[in-house]
Amino acid sequence: MERLIAANLLTRNTEHSDFVFYADRLMRLVIEEALNKLPYTEITITTPTHCQYKGIQFMRGNCGVSLCRSGEAMEFALRQCCRSIRICKMLIDSKILGDEQRVLYARLIPDMAHRRVLLLYPVVSTGTTVLKAISALMDSKVQEENIYLTTLFITPHSIKSICKKFPRVTVITSDVTVGVPNSFAMKYFGTD
């Protein structure tokens, strides 16, 4: 199913409304898979018919961090799955590459050190922005193993560089491909 959706996203002449529809669907699938990686506790509830049901609930302390601007497209999918989850924002200067990149804006929760973070960034082509974001999160005392990069498309080079520098970060993606759609945000938000 994911390959079918991805094919519709990667087709050059996909109409805007279809692009948004397929992007939202794929983002939701990736978010749901990322949520499956988060820790949970078992609970027992009483149903309206007074039966006991054993279920699960997420442990407290999960949040999302969207890398502006394209990461904001993934916020809706996260909210559809976790209505009350806190979502932070980070803007990284992407005009500068490599170690010279800097965080232009970060609105993070004060207790980030105690949270598990879903890092939202739909397309990772070079990996430099994600590397800077992970470094910034770790500067805020987020543990490396508590960072979950959620992305739709990532290049082989990017995933290698991210995993080499931060081997305990979990990467959840729908596809590893050299043909990532670099104009994703413009097409999604209708500014192309």
XYZ file of N, CA and C in Angstrom:
576
model
N 0.821 -1.191 0.000
C 0.000 0.000 0.000
C 0.871 1.263 0.000
N 1.927 1.247 0.830
C 2.785 2.429 0.901
C 3.435 2.732 -0.445
N 3.815 1.695 -1.188
C 4.447 1.905 -2.497
C 3.448 2.492 -3.489
N 2.187 2.087 -3.389
C 1.140 2.651 -4.244
C 0.960 4.137 -3.948
N 0.888 4.470 -2.674
C 0.727 5.871 -2.278
C 1.953 6.679 -2.694
N 3.144 6.131 -2.449
C 4.381 6.834 -2.811
C 4.451 7.087 -4.308
N 4.014 6.126 -5.107
C 4.026 6.310 -6.563
C 3.154 7.486 -6.967
N 2.011 7.645 -6.310
C 1.143 8.784 -6.610
C 1.768 10.104 -6.173
N 2.534 10.082 -5.095
C 3.206 11.303 -4.633
C 4.360 11.696 -5.543
N 5.060 10.716 -6.048
C 6.253 10.990 -6.839
C 5.958 11.281 -8.304
N 4.727 11.025 -8.748
C 4.356 11.316 -10.130
C 4.382 12.821 -10.349
N 5.039 13.251 -11.393
C 5.263 14.673 -11.652
C 3.965 15.471 -11.792
N 2.967 14.915 -12.463
C 1.761 15.698 -12.766
C 0.583 15.386 -11.843
N 0.846 14.945 -10.625
C -0.225 14.729 -9.658
C -0.842 16.074 -9.283
N -2.165 16.152 -9.343
C -2.878 17.381 -8.970
C -2.670 17.672 -7.481
N -2.766 18.951 -7.125
C -2.529 19.379 -5.743
C -3.424 18.632 -4.756
N -4.712 18.548 -5.030
C -5.629 17.897 -4.088
C -5.291 16.415 -3.923
N -4.916 15.752 -5.011
C -4.516 14.345 -4.917
C -3.206 14.205 -4.148
N -2.277 15.125 -4.389
C -0.992 15.093 -3.694
C -1.211 15.200 -2.188
N -2.033 16.146 -1.760
C -2.306 16.334 -0.328
C -2.986 15.095 0.246
N -3.951 14.538 -0.487
C -4.654 13.340 -0.029
C -3.675 12.194 0.205
N -2.833 11.901 -0.792
C -1.888 10.793 -0.670
C -0.800 11.085 0.358
N -0.356 12.322 0.437
C 0.659 12.690 1.435
C 0.108 12.512 2.847
N -1.114 12.990 3.083
C -1.729 12.838 4.405
C -1.875 11.363 4.772
N -2.263 10.556 3.811
C -2.439 9.116 4.062
C -1.099 8.462 4.414
N -0.069 8.770 3.650
C 1.241 8.172 3.902
C 1.840 8.675 5.217
N 1.650 9.958 5.512
C 2.156 10.503 6.774
C 1.493 9.805 7.954
N 0.204 9.547 7.840
C -0.500 8.868 8.933
C 0.052 7.455 9.134
N 0.321 6.741 8.046
C 0.887 5.393 8.169
C 2.258 5.419 8.851
N 3.086 6.386 8.475
C 4.424 6.494 9.072
C 4.317 6.874 10.548
N 3.437 7.812 10.872
C 3.237 8.215 12.271
C 2.746 7.031 13.098
N 1.785 6.276 12.565
C 1.278 5.114 13.301
C 2.384 4.100 13.566
N 3.250 3.894 12.588
C 4.373 2.970 12.785
C 5.335 3.512 13.841
N 5.581 4.816 13.832
C 6.456 5.421 14.846
C 5.853 5.266 16.240
N 4.550 5.452 16.348
C 3.889 5.313 17.649
C 4.001 3.890 18.184
N 4.060 2.915 17.285
C 4.237 1.521 17.711
C 5.576 1.297 18.400
N 6.534 2.186 18.190
C 7.867 2.056 18.788
C 7.933 2.657 20.196
N 6.940 3.461 20.564
C 6.970 4.151 21.855
C 6.540 3.215 22.985
N 7.085 3.422 24.181
C 6.717 2.558 25.305
C 5.285 2.814 25.775
N 4.696 1.776 26.323
C 3.320 1.856 26.801
C 3.188 1.044 28.087
N 2.078 1.239 28.769
C 1.764 0.442 29.948
C 0.442 -0.267 29.701
N 0.288 -1.412 30.337
C -0.965 -2.147 30.225
C -1.952 -1.588 31.234
N -3.203 -1.507 30.815
C -4.265 -1.011 31.691
C -5.465 -1.950 31.586
N -6.312 -1.911 32.591
C -7.578 -2.632 32.559
C -8.679 -1.608 32.738
N -9.632 -1.643 31.831
C -10.749 -0.702 31.901
C -12.058 -1.488 32.014
N -13.094 -0.794 32.446
C -14.422 -1.390 32.506
C -15.239 -0.833 31.354
N -15.809 -1.723 30.556
C -16.599 -1.314 29.390
C -17.996 -0.886 29.826
N -18.765 -0.255 28.937
C -20.145 0.126 29.281
C -21.023 -1.067 29.678
N -20.631 -2.273 29.266
C -21.395 -3.473 29.640
C -20.803 -4.153 30.873
N -19.947 -3.423 31.602
C -19.334 -3.857 32.863
C -18.384 -5.039 32.707
N -17.807 -5.188 31.536
C -16.780 -6.206 31.308
C -15.409 -5.568 31.512
N -14.467 -6.385 31.893
C -13.091 -5.918 32.034
C -12.374 -6.103 30.700
N -11.637 -5.084 30.291
C -10.876 -5.161 29.038
C -9.441 -4.762 29.328
N -8.505 -5.610 28.902
C -7.081 -5.300 29.078
C -6.594 -4.610 27.816
N -6.128 -3.383 27.988
C -5.622 -2.594 26.869
C -4.277 -1.990 27.208
N -3.895 -0.995 26.447
C -2.626 -0.308 26.687
C -2.834 1.198 26.574
N -1.920 1.937 27.152
C -1.872 3.385 26.954
C -0.408 3.805 26.911
N -0.159 4.885 26.164
C 1.211 5.378 26.067
C 1.688 5.854 27.427
N 2.968 5.646 27.679
C 3.561 6.227 28.873
C 3.632 7.734 28.658
N 3.590 8.474 29.729
C 3.636 9.930 29.627
C 5.002 10.376 29.109
N 5.007 11.550 28.470
C 6.278 12.130 28.068
C 6.597 12.035 26.597
N 5.606 11.849 25.754
C 5.843 11.848 24.309
C 5.554 13.232 23.750
N 6.278 13.626 22.721
C 5.994 14.891 22.048
C 6.486 14.815 20.608
N 6.042 15.752 19.812
C 6.503 15.870 18.440
C 7.315 17.145 18.292
N 8.280 17.129 17.395
C 9.027 18.334 17.028
C 9.002 18.408 15.513
N 8.310 19.417 14.989
C 8.267 19.555 13.531
C 9.350 20.526 13.083
N 10.091 20.087 12.064
C 11.104 20.952 11.465
C 10.406 21.803 10.420
N 10.319 23.091 10.699
C 9.603 24.005 9.812
C 10.328 24.107 8.483
N 9.679 24.180 7.469
C 8.277 24.312 7.204
C 7.656 22.986 6.831
N 8.396 22.110 6.192
C 7.784 20.880 5.696
C 7.313 19.962 6.816
N 7.981 19.974 7.948
C 7.567 19.131 9.064
C 6.184 19.455 9.580
N 5.760 20.706 9.378
C 4.424 21.099 9.820
C 3.333 20.325 9.089
N 3.630 19.815 7.908
C 2.653 19.008 7.172
C 2.334 17.718 7.920
N 3.256 17.238 8.745
C 3.056 15.981 9.463
C 2.315 16.161 10.784
N 2.123 17.395 11.210
C 1.466 17.642 12.493
C 0.035 17.126 12.514
N -0.699 17.294 11.417
C -2.091 16.853 11.355
C -2.181 15.340 11.544
N -1.293 14.592 10.898
C -1.292 13.132 11.040
C -1.000 12.731 12.482
N -0.081 13.434 13.128
C 0.226 13.144 14.527
C -0.970 13.458 15.415
N -1.631 14.572 15.171
C -2.823 14.945 15.951
C -3.976 13.958 15.734
N -4.088 13.403 14.519
C -5.137 12.414 14.267
C -4.927 11.164 15.112
N -3.684 10.843 15.398
C -3.371 9.641 16.172
C -3.292 9.915 17.671
N -2.809 11.072 18.055
C -2.635 11.455 19.464
C -3.150 12.877 19.636
N -4.396 12.985 19.962
C -5.064 14.286 19.984
C -4.405 15.306 20.912
N -3.914 14.864 22.058
C -3.413 15.832 23.041
C -1.887 15.902 23.110
N -1.193 15.325 22.152
C 0.274 15.329 22.198
C 0.814 16.751 22.007
N 1.862 17.074 22.721
C 2.502 18.382 22.584
C 3.354 18.382 21.328
N 3.269 19.472 20.553
C 4.074 19.593 19.339
C 4.928 20.851 19.440
N 6.231 20.660 19.342
C 7.192 21.759 19.376
C 7.601 22.087 17.945
N 8.337 23.190 17.785
C 8.773 23.606 16.450
C 10.246 23.974 16.478
N 10.880 23.739 15.321
C 12.279 24.112 15.169
C 12.496 24.553 13.726
N 13.208 25.656 13.562
C 13.553 26.159 12.235
C 15.071 26.210 12.138
N 15.588 25.536 11.124
C 17.033 25.473 10.916
C 17.361 26.152 9.602
N 18.410 26.957 9.607
C 18.842 27.658 8.395
C 19.363 26.632 7.402
N 18.565 26.335 6.386
C 18.944 25.300 5.419
C 19.735 25.861 4.239
N 19.938 27.169 4.211
C 20.741 27.762 3.131
C 22.226 27.488 3.341
N 22.595 27.249 4.591
C 23.976 26.936 4.938
C 24.052 25.429 5.154
N 25.038 24.788 4.580
C 25.155 23.339 4.706
C 26.239 22.954 5.700
N 26.137 21.727 6.192
C 27.175 21.171 7.055
C 27.139 21.708 8.469
N 28.313 21.774 9.073
C 28.441 22.167 10.471
C 28.102 23.633 10.716
N 28.033 24.426 9.657
C 27.744 25.851 9.807
C 26.255 26.130 9.997
N 25.403 25.122 9.786
C 23.967 25.334 9.975
C 23.700 25.765 11.408
N 22.653 26.566 11.563
C 22.297 26.991 12.913
C 20.786 26.965 13.083
N 20.379 26.808 14.312
C 18.961 26.817 14.651
C 18.523 28.271 14.726
N 17.587 28.648 13.856
C 17.084 30.024 13.848
C 15.987 30.226 14.881
N 15.225 29.175 15.137
C 14.096 29.274 16.060
C 13.831 27.895 16.641
N 13.581 27.840 17.925
C 13.195 26.584 18.568
C 12.214 26.886 19.687
N 11.046 26.313 19.572
C 10.059 26.400 20.653
C 9.919 24.986 21.209
N 10.653 24.733 22.281
C 10.688 23.408 22.882
C 10.081 23.450 24.276
N 9.659 22.310 24.751
C 9.073 22.180 26.082
C 10.217 22.192 27.106
N 10.025 22.851 28.247
C 11.112 22.925 29.232
C 11.643 21.563 29.693
N 10.784 20.549 29.757
C 11.232 19.241 30.251
C 11.575 18.263 29.123
N 12.157 18.774 28.044
C 12.508 17.936 26.889
C 13.402 16.757 27.276
N 14.221 16.928 28.287
C 15.156 15.874 28.691
C 14.433 14.597 29.119
N 13.184 14.717 29.515
C 12.423 13.569 30.017
C 11.415 13.044 29.001
N 11.533 13.472 27.756
C 10.527 13.107 26.748
C 11.096 12.218 25.658
N 10.179 11.518 25.012
C 10.474 10.803 23.776
C 9.957 11.681 22.651
N 10.789 11.905 21.639
C 10.514 12.917 20.619
C 10.320 12.271 19.255
N 9.172 12.557 18.636
C 8.960 12.206 17.236
C 9.403 13.410 16.422
N 10.512 13.284 15.723
C 11.049 14.365 14.897
C 10.384 14.279 13.528
N 9.600 15.287 13.176
C 8.765 15.270 11.974
C 9.441 16.022 10.834
N 9.788 15.291 9.774
C 10.429 15.897 8.609
C 10.175 14.975 7.422
N 9.258 15.323 6.530
C 8.795 14.366 5.518
C 9.814 13.928 4.479
N 10.760 14.784 4.108
C 11.716 14.424 3.057
C 13.132 14.769 3.526
N 13.992 13.756 3.567
C 15.380 13.959 3.980
C 16.263 13.653 2.774
N 16.820 14.716 2.181
C 17.642 14.507 0.983
C 19.140 14.488 1.295
N 19.634 15.442 2.086
C 21.062 15.447 2.423
C 21.317 14.983 3.853
N 20.373 15.181 4.730
C 20.514 14.777 6.122
C 21.093 15.837 7.028
N 21.621 16.929 6.462
C 22.288 17.936 7.296
C 21.314 18.644 8.237
N 20.117 18.930 7.771
C 19.128 19.597 8.625
C 18.725 18.688 9.781
N 18.524 17.422 9.492
C 18.151 16.465 10.537
C 19.293 16.291 11.536
N 20.524 16.220 11.049
C 21.670 16.101 11.952
C 21.736 17.288 12.907
N 21.495 18.484 12.387
C 21.503 19.687 13.237
C 20.359 19.640 14.240
N 19.183 19.198 13.796
C 18.029 19.115 14.696
C 18.285 18.116 15.822
N 18.855 16.971 15.491
C 19.159 15.970 16.515
C 20.184 16.528 17.501
N 21.197 17.219 16.995
C 22.193 17.845 17.880
C 21.537 18.857 18.807
N 20.619 19.660 18.260
C 19.919 20.660 19.078
C 19.057 19.987 20.145
N 18.401 18.893 19.796
C 17.602 18.167 20.789
C 18.494 17.593 21.883
N 19.635 17.071 21.487
C 20.552 16.521 22.482
C 21.168 17.624 23.339
N 21.351 18.817 22.775
C 21.790 19.967 23.575
C 20.741 20.329 24.621
N 19.476 20.004 24.320
C 18.380 20.222 25.275
C 18.209 19.019 26.194
N 19.206 18.139 26.194
C 19.287 16.973 27.079
C 18.332 15.835 26.727
N 17.801 15.816 25.491
C 17.014 14.667 25.044
C 17.987 13.521 24.797
N 17.669 12.355 25.317
C 18.520 11.188 25.120
C 18.432 10.725 23.666
N 19.563 10.344 23.092
C 19.617 9.924 21.689
C 18.610 8.811 21.393
N 18.493 7.844 22.294
C 17.581 6.721 22.060
C 16.110 7.118 22.187
N 15.839 8.330 22.630
C 14.463 8.832 22.739
C 14.061 9.696 21.552
N 14.857 9.691 20.494
C 14.550 10.471 19.290
C 14.144 9.504 18.184
N 12.977 9.774 17.589
C 12.416 8.945 16.522
C 12.201 9.830 15.299
N 13.071 9.703 14.315
C 12.924 10.474 13.082
C 11.816 9.846 12.249
N 10.776 10.612 11.970
C 9.670 10.131 11.141
C 9.698 10.898 9.834
N 9.852 10.163 8.743
C 9.992 10.773 7.430
C 9.330 9.888 6.386
N 8.895 10.491 5.305
C 8.298 9.717 4.215
C 9.366 9.149 3.299
N 10.312 10.006 2.909
C 11.360 9.614 1.966
C 12.716 10.061 2.498
N 13.696 9.185 2.373
C 15.048 9.508 2.816
C 16.030 8.869 1.834
N 17.107 9.573 1.545
C 18.111 9.029 0.624
C 19.013 8.040 1.367
N 19.610 7.098 0.640
C 20.542 6.162 1.285
C 21.707 6.883 1.969
N 22.231 7.926 1.313
C 23.332 8.699 1.901
C 22.910 9.313 3.237
N 21.708 9.880 3.290
C 21.230 10.529 4.517
C 21.077 9.543 5.659
N 20.453 8.416 5.367
C 20.229 7.452 6.454
C 21.554 6.914 6.981
N 22.536 6.748 6.100
C 23.864 6.298 6.543
C 24.528 7.343 7.425
N 24.461 8.614 7.013
C 25.130 9.658 7.801
C 24.438 9.872 9.147
N 23.116 9.775 9.169
C 22.382 9.934 10.436
C 22.697 8.774 11.373
N 22.629 7.548 10.849
C 22.888 6.370 11.684
C 24.347 6.276 12.123
N 25.249 6.808 11.318
C 26.670 6.799 11.694
C 26.925 7.757 12.857
N 26.357 8.956 12.776
C 26.592 9.958 13.821
C 25.735 9.710 15.062
N 24.505 9.229 14.855
C 23.577 8.996 15.969
C 22.983 7.588 15.850
N 23.751 6.558 16.201
C 23.295 5.183 15.976
C 22.087 4.756 16.809
N 21.788 5.466 17.889
C 20.656 5.070 18.734
C 19.362 5.793 18.374
N 19.399 6.686 17.394
C 18.173 7.329 16.906
C 17.416 6.312 16.056
N 16.113 6.225 16.251
C 15.276 5.329 15.456
C 14.758 6.098 14.247
N 14.919 5.516 13.054
C 14.438 6.139 11.818
C 13.247 5.337 11.307
N 12.112 6.005 11.134
C 10.907 5.387 10.590
C 10.588 6.099 9.286
N 10.573 5.346 8.189
C 10.342 5.936 6.873
C 9.494 4.997 6.032
N 8.878 5.539 5.004
C 8.130 4.690 4.079
C 9.023 4.200 2.953
N 10.119 4.937 2.657
C 10.952 4.550 1.525
C 12.348 5.164 1.623
N 13.344 4.355 1.299
C 14.720 4.829 1.147
C 14.986 4.848 -0.351
N 15.182 6.044 -0.905
C 15.310 6.180 -2.356
C 16.181 7.372 -2.712
N 16.824 7.312 -3.865
C 17.609 8.462 -4.317
C 16.701 9.528 -4.921
N 15.510 9.161 -5.322
C 14.595 10.103 -5.977
C 13.617 10.748 -5.025
N 14.127 11.435 -4.005
C 13.220 12.085 -3.052
C 12.606 13.339 -3.677
N 11.341 13.625 -3.357
C 10.686 14.818 -3.914
C 11.097 16.079 -3.150
N 12.109 16.781 -3.637
C 12.636 17.953 -2.934
C 11.642 19.099 -2.826
N 10.639 19.126 -3.677
C 9.655 20.214 -3.636
C 8.406 19.814 -2.855
N 8.545 18.876 -1.923
C 7.398 18.362 -1.180
C 6.600 19.466 -0.495
N 7.266 20.321 0.280
C 6.565 21.361 1.041
C 5.841 22.330 0.120
N 6.487 22.734 -0.962
C 5.838 23.666 -1.894
C 4.606 23.022 -2.513
N 4.711 21.763 -2.890
C 3.570 21.091 -3.510
C 2.466 20.840 -2.480
N 2.838 20.445 -1.272
C 1.846 20.159 -0.233
C 1.067 21.418 0.154
N 1.788 22.516 0.347
C 1.139 23.756 0.769
C 0.620 24.585 -0.403
N 0.783 24.099 -1.627
C 0.237 24.770 -2.806
C 0.973 26.022 -3.213
N 2.267 26.095 -2.921
C 3.049 27.285 -3.285
C 4.020 26.999 -4.421
N 3.808 25.891 -5.140
C 4.712 25.564 -6.252
C 4.308 26.258 -7.535
